[in-house]
CSV table of C-alpha atoms in Angstrom, one decimal:
chain,number,residue,atom,x,y,z
A,125,UNK,CA,-30.7,-6.0,1.4
A,126,UNK,CA,-31.0,-2.9,0.2
A,127,UNK,CA,-34.3,-2.3,-1.2
A,128,UNK,CA,-34.7,1.0,-2.6
A,129,UNK,CA,-36.1,0.8,-5.9
A,130,UNK,CA,-37.1,4.7,-6.8
A,131,UNK,CA,-33.5,5.3,-6.6
A,132,UNK,CA,-31.0,3.7,-8.5
A,133,UNK,CA,-28.7,1.9,-6.1
A,134,UNK,CA,-25.6,3.6,-7.8
A,135,UNK,CA,-26.9,6.7,-6.9
A,136,UNK,CA,-27.4,6.2,-3.7
A,137,UNK,CA,-23.8,4.6,-3.2
A,138,UNK,CA,-22.3,7.6,-4.4
A,139,UNK,CA,-24.1,9.9,-2.4
A,140,UNK,CA,-21.9,8.1,-0.1
A,141,UNK,CA,-19.4,8.1,-1.4
A,142,UNK,CA,-18.9,11.9,-1.4
A,143,UNK,CA,-20.5,12.6,2.7
A,144,UNK,CA,-17.6,10.2,3.3
A,145,UNK,CA,-19.3,7.8,4.4
A,146,UNK,CA,-17.2,4.8,2.8
A,147,UNK,CA,-18.6,2.0,5.2
A,148,UNK,CA,-22.7,2.2,3.8
A,149,UNK,CA,-21.5,2.8,0.0
A,150,UNK,CA,-19.4,-1.1,0.4
A,151,UNK,CA,-22.7,-1.8,1.5
A,152,UNK,CA,-25.0,-1.4,-0.6
A,153,UNK,CA,-22.0,-1.3,-3.9
A,154,UNK,CA,-21.3,-5.6,-2.4
A,155,UNK,CA,-24.7,-6.0,-1.6
A,156,UNK,CA,-26.0,-5.1,-5.3
A,157,UNK,CA,-23.2,-7.5,-6.2
A,158,UNK,CA,-24.1,-9.9,-4.3
A,159,UNK,CA,-27.6,-9.4,-5.9
A,160,UNK,CA,-27.2,-9.2,-9.5
A,161,UNK,CA,-23.4,-9.5,-10.0
A,162,UNK,CA,-23.1,-5.8,-11.7
A,163,UNK,CA,-19.2,-5.7,-11.5
A,164,UNK,CA,-20.0,-1.7,-11.9
A,165,UNK,CA,-21.1,-2.3,-8.0
A,166,UNK,CA,-17.6,-5.2,-7.3
A,167,UNK,CA,-15.5,-1.6,-8.6
A,168,UNK,CA,-16.6,0.8,-6.6
A,169,UNK,CA,-17.7,-1.4,-3.5
A,170,UNK,CA,-13.8,-1.9,-3.8
A,171,UNK,CA,-13.1,1.5,-4.1
A,172,UNK,CA,-14.9,2.6,-1.4
A,173,UNK,CA,-13.0,-0.7,1.3
A,174,UNK,CA,-9.5,1.3,-0.2
A,175,UNK,CA,-11.3,4.6,0.7
A,176,UNK,CA,-11.7,3.0,4.4
A,177,UNK,CA,-8.4,1.9,4.3
A,178,UNK,CA,-9.7,-2.2,3.9
A,179,UNK,CA,-7.2,-3.7,2.0
A,180,UNK,CA,-6.7,-7.0,3.3
A,181,UNK,CA,-10.6,-6.8,2.3
A,182,UNK,CA,-10.1,-6.1,-1.5
A,183,UNK,CA,-7.8,-9.2,-1.5
A,184,UNK,CA,-10.0,-11.5,-0.1
A,185,UNK,CA,-12.8,-10.3,-2.8
A,186,UNK,CA,-9.6,-10.5,-5.3
A,187,UNK,CA,-9.4,-13.5,-4.7
A,188,UNK,CA,-12.4,-14.3,-4.6
A,189,UNK,CA,-13.2,-13.7,-7.8
A,190,UNK,CA,-10.3,-13.5,-9.7
A,191,UNK,CA,-11.7,-13.6,-13.1
A,192,UNK,CA,-12.7,-10.0,-13.1
A,193,UNK,CA,-9.2,-8.9,-12.8
A,194,UNK,CA,-8.7,-10.4,-16.1
A,195,UNK,CA,-12.3,-8.5,-17.8
A,196,UNK,CA,-11.0,-7.0,-20.5
A,197,UNK,CA,-12.4,-2.9,-21.4
A,198,UNK,CA,-12.7,0.0,-18.7
A,199,UNK,CA,-13.7,-2.1,-16.3
A,200,UNK,CA,-11.0,-4.7,-15.7
A,201,UNK,CA,-8.6,-1.8,-16.4
A,202,UNK,CA,-10.2,0.5,-13.4
A,203,UNK,CA,-10.4,-3.3,-11.4
A,204,UNK,CA,-6.2,-3.7,-12.5
A,205,UNK,CA,-5.3,-0.9,-11.0
A,206,UNK,CA,-7.0,-0.3,-7.8
A,207,UNK,CA,-5.7,-4.2,-7.1
A,208,UNK,CA,-2.1,-2.5,-7.7
A,209,UNK,CA,-2.8,0.2,-5.3
A,210,UNK,CA,-4.1,-2.9,-2.3
A,211,UNK,CA,-1.5,-4.8,-3.0
A,212,UNK,CA,1.0,-1.6,-3.3
A,213,UNK,CA,-0.7,-0.1,-0.3
A,214,UNK,CA,-0.2,-3.8,2.1
A,215,UNK,CA,3.1,-4.3,0.7
A,216,UNK,CA,2.1,-7.8,-1.3
A,217,UNK,CA,5.2,-7.0,-3.6
A,218,UNK,CA,5.5,-9.6,-5.8
A,219,UNK,CA,1.5,-9.1,-6.9
A,220,UNK,CA,1.8,-5.9,-7.5
A,221,UNK,CA,4.7,-6.5,-9.9
A,222,UNK,CA,2.8,-8.7,-11.3
A,223,UNK,CA,-0.1,-6.8,-11.7
A,224,UNK,CA,2.1,-3.6,-12.9
A,225,UNK,CA,3.3,-5.1,-16.1
A,226,UNK,CA,-0.4,-6.5,-16.9
A,227,UNK,CA,-1.0,-2.6,-16.6
A,228,UNK,CA,1.9,-0.9,-18.0
A,229,UNK,CA,1.3,-3.4,-21.3
A,230,UNK,CA,-2.1,-2.0,-21.4
A,231,UNK,CA,-0.9,2.0,-20.7
A,232,UNK,CA,3.1,2.0,-21.1
A,233,UNK,CA,3.7,5.8,-20.8
A,234,UNK,CA,1.4,6.2,-18.0
A,235,UNK,CA,3.5,8.1,-15.2
A,236,UNK,CA,1.2,7.0,-12.3
A,237,UNK,CA,2.1,3.4,-13.6
A,238,UNK,CA,5.8,4.3,-14.0
A,239,UNK,CA,5.6,5.6,-10.5
A,240,UNK,CA,4.7,2.7,-9.0
A,241,UNK,CA,7.5,0.4,-11.2
A,242,UNK,CA,9.8,2.6,-9.6
A,243,UNK,CA,8.5,2.3,-6.6
A,244,UNK,CA,8.3,-1.2,-6.6
A,245,UNK,CA,11.8,-1.9,-8.5
A,246,UNK,CA,12.7,-0.1,-5.1
A,247,UNK,CA,11.7,-2.5,-3.0
A,248,UNK,CA,13.0,-4.8,-4.6
A,249,UNK,CA,16.2,-3.2,-3.6
A,250,UNK,CA,16.9,-2.8,-7.4
A,251,UNK,CA,18.0,0.7,-8.1
A,252,UNK,CA,19.3,1.4,-10.8
A,253,UNK,CA,16.7,0.5,-12.7
A,254,UNK,CA,14.5,2.5,-10.3
A,255,UNK,CA,16.4,5.9,-11.4
A,256,UNK,CA,16.9,4.7,-15.0
A,257,UNK,CA,12.4,4.7,-14.5
A,258,UNK,CA,12.7,8.0,-12.5
A,259,UNK,CA,15.3,9.4,-14.6
A,260,UNK,CA,13.1,9.2,-17.5
A,261,UNK,CA,10.2,10.2,-15.7
A,262,UNK,CA,11.6,13.7,-14.3
A,263,UNK,CA,12.7,14.1,-18.0
A,264,UNK,CA,9.4,14.1,-18.9
A,265,UNK,CA,8.0,15.8,-16.4
A,266,UNK,CA,10.0,18.3,-14.1
A,267,UNK,CA,10.4,19.1,-11.0
A,268,UNK,CA,6.4,17.0,-10.0
A,269,UNK,CA,7.3,16.2,-5.7
A,270,UNK,CA,7.0,12.8,-6.0
A,271,UNK,CA,9.5,12.3,-8.8
A,272,UNK,CA,12.3,13.7,-7.2
A,273,UNK,CA,11.9,12.3,-3.2
A,274,UNK,CA,12.1,9.2,-4.9
A,275,UNK,CA,15.1,10.2,-7.5
A,276,UNK,CA,16.8,11.8,-4.1
A,277,UNK,CA,15.9,7.9,-2.0
A,278,UNK,CA,16.8,5.7,-4.8
A,279,UNK,CA,19.7,8.2,-5.1
A,280,UNK,CA,21.0,8.0,-1.5
A,281,UNK,CA,21.1,3.9,-2.1
A,282,UNK,CA,22.9,4.0,-5.0
A,283,UNK,CA,25.6,6.0,-2.5
A,284,UNK,CA,25.2,9.1,-5.6
A,285,UNK,CA,25.9,11.7,-2.3
A,286,UNK,CA,25.6,13.8,-5.4
A,287,UNK,CA,22.6,13.3,-6.5
A,288,UNK,CA,20.3,12.8,-4.7
A,289,UNK,CA,21.1,16.5,-2.7
A,290,UNK,CA,20.4,17.5,-6.1
A,291,UNK,CA,17.2,15.4,-6.7
A,292,UNK,CA,16.7,16.9,-2.0
A,293,UNK,CA,17.0,20.0,-3.2
A,294,UNK,CA,14.5,19.9,-5.5
A,295,UNK,CA,12.1,18.6,-4.1
A,296,UNK,CA,12.2,20.9,-0.9
A,297,UNK,CA,11.6,23.8,-3.2
C-alpha cells in the first residue's frame, strides 16, 4: 500500500505523470481509489492507463464502476470524455457512439467532440452525415489539419474526387 503520509498521494502521482512514469502514477492512484474511493484518484488512474496504452484495462474499470460515468459535474464529464477516447481506440464503436451522444448533450458545440462524431459516422459508413459535420467544422475552424484530412477521406468514400482532392491539397500545405 501507498504509505507516504507526509506527501499527498496526488502530488506523487502528478510527479510520476510529469516524468512519464505512467505505471507508477497509475499504481498510486489505484491504491488511493481502492483505499478511499476517491473519484479523483479513479480519474488519474484512468488517465495513466490511457497514457500507457492500456485501453482494455480502462474498459474493465469502467465496466466495474459504471456509476462513475454517470457522475455530475466536471469529474463525470471528464470520465465520459476519457471513456469516449478509450472506446474509439479499441474500436468499440457502438459504445463510443453512445458515450459521444451523452458528451454532446453536455457540450454540443465542442469541436473535439464534433470531430469524433465525424470519425464515428465514418466508421459506421455514414459518409454523407460525416461530411456535413466536417464541412460545418471547416467553416468554423478553417484549415485545421485534422478536419482537412478527415474531409479528404470522407469525400473519397463519397466518390467526390474534386472535393477530396481540394481537401487533400489544403491538408498538404
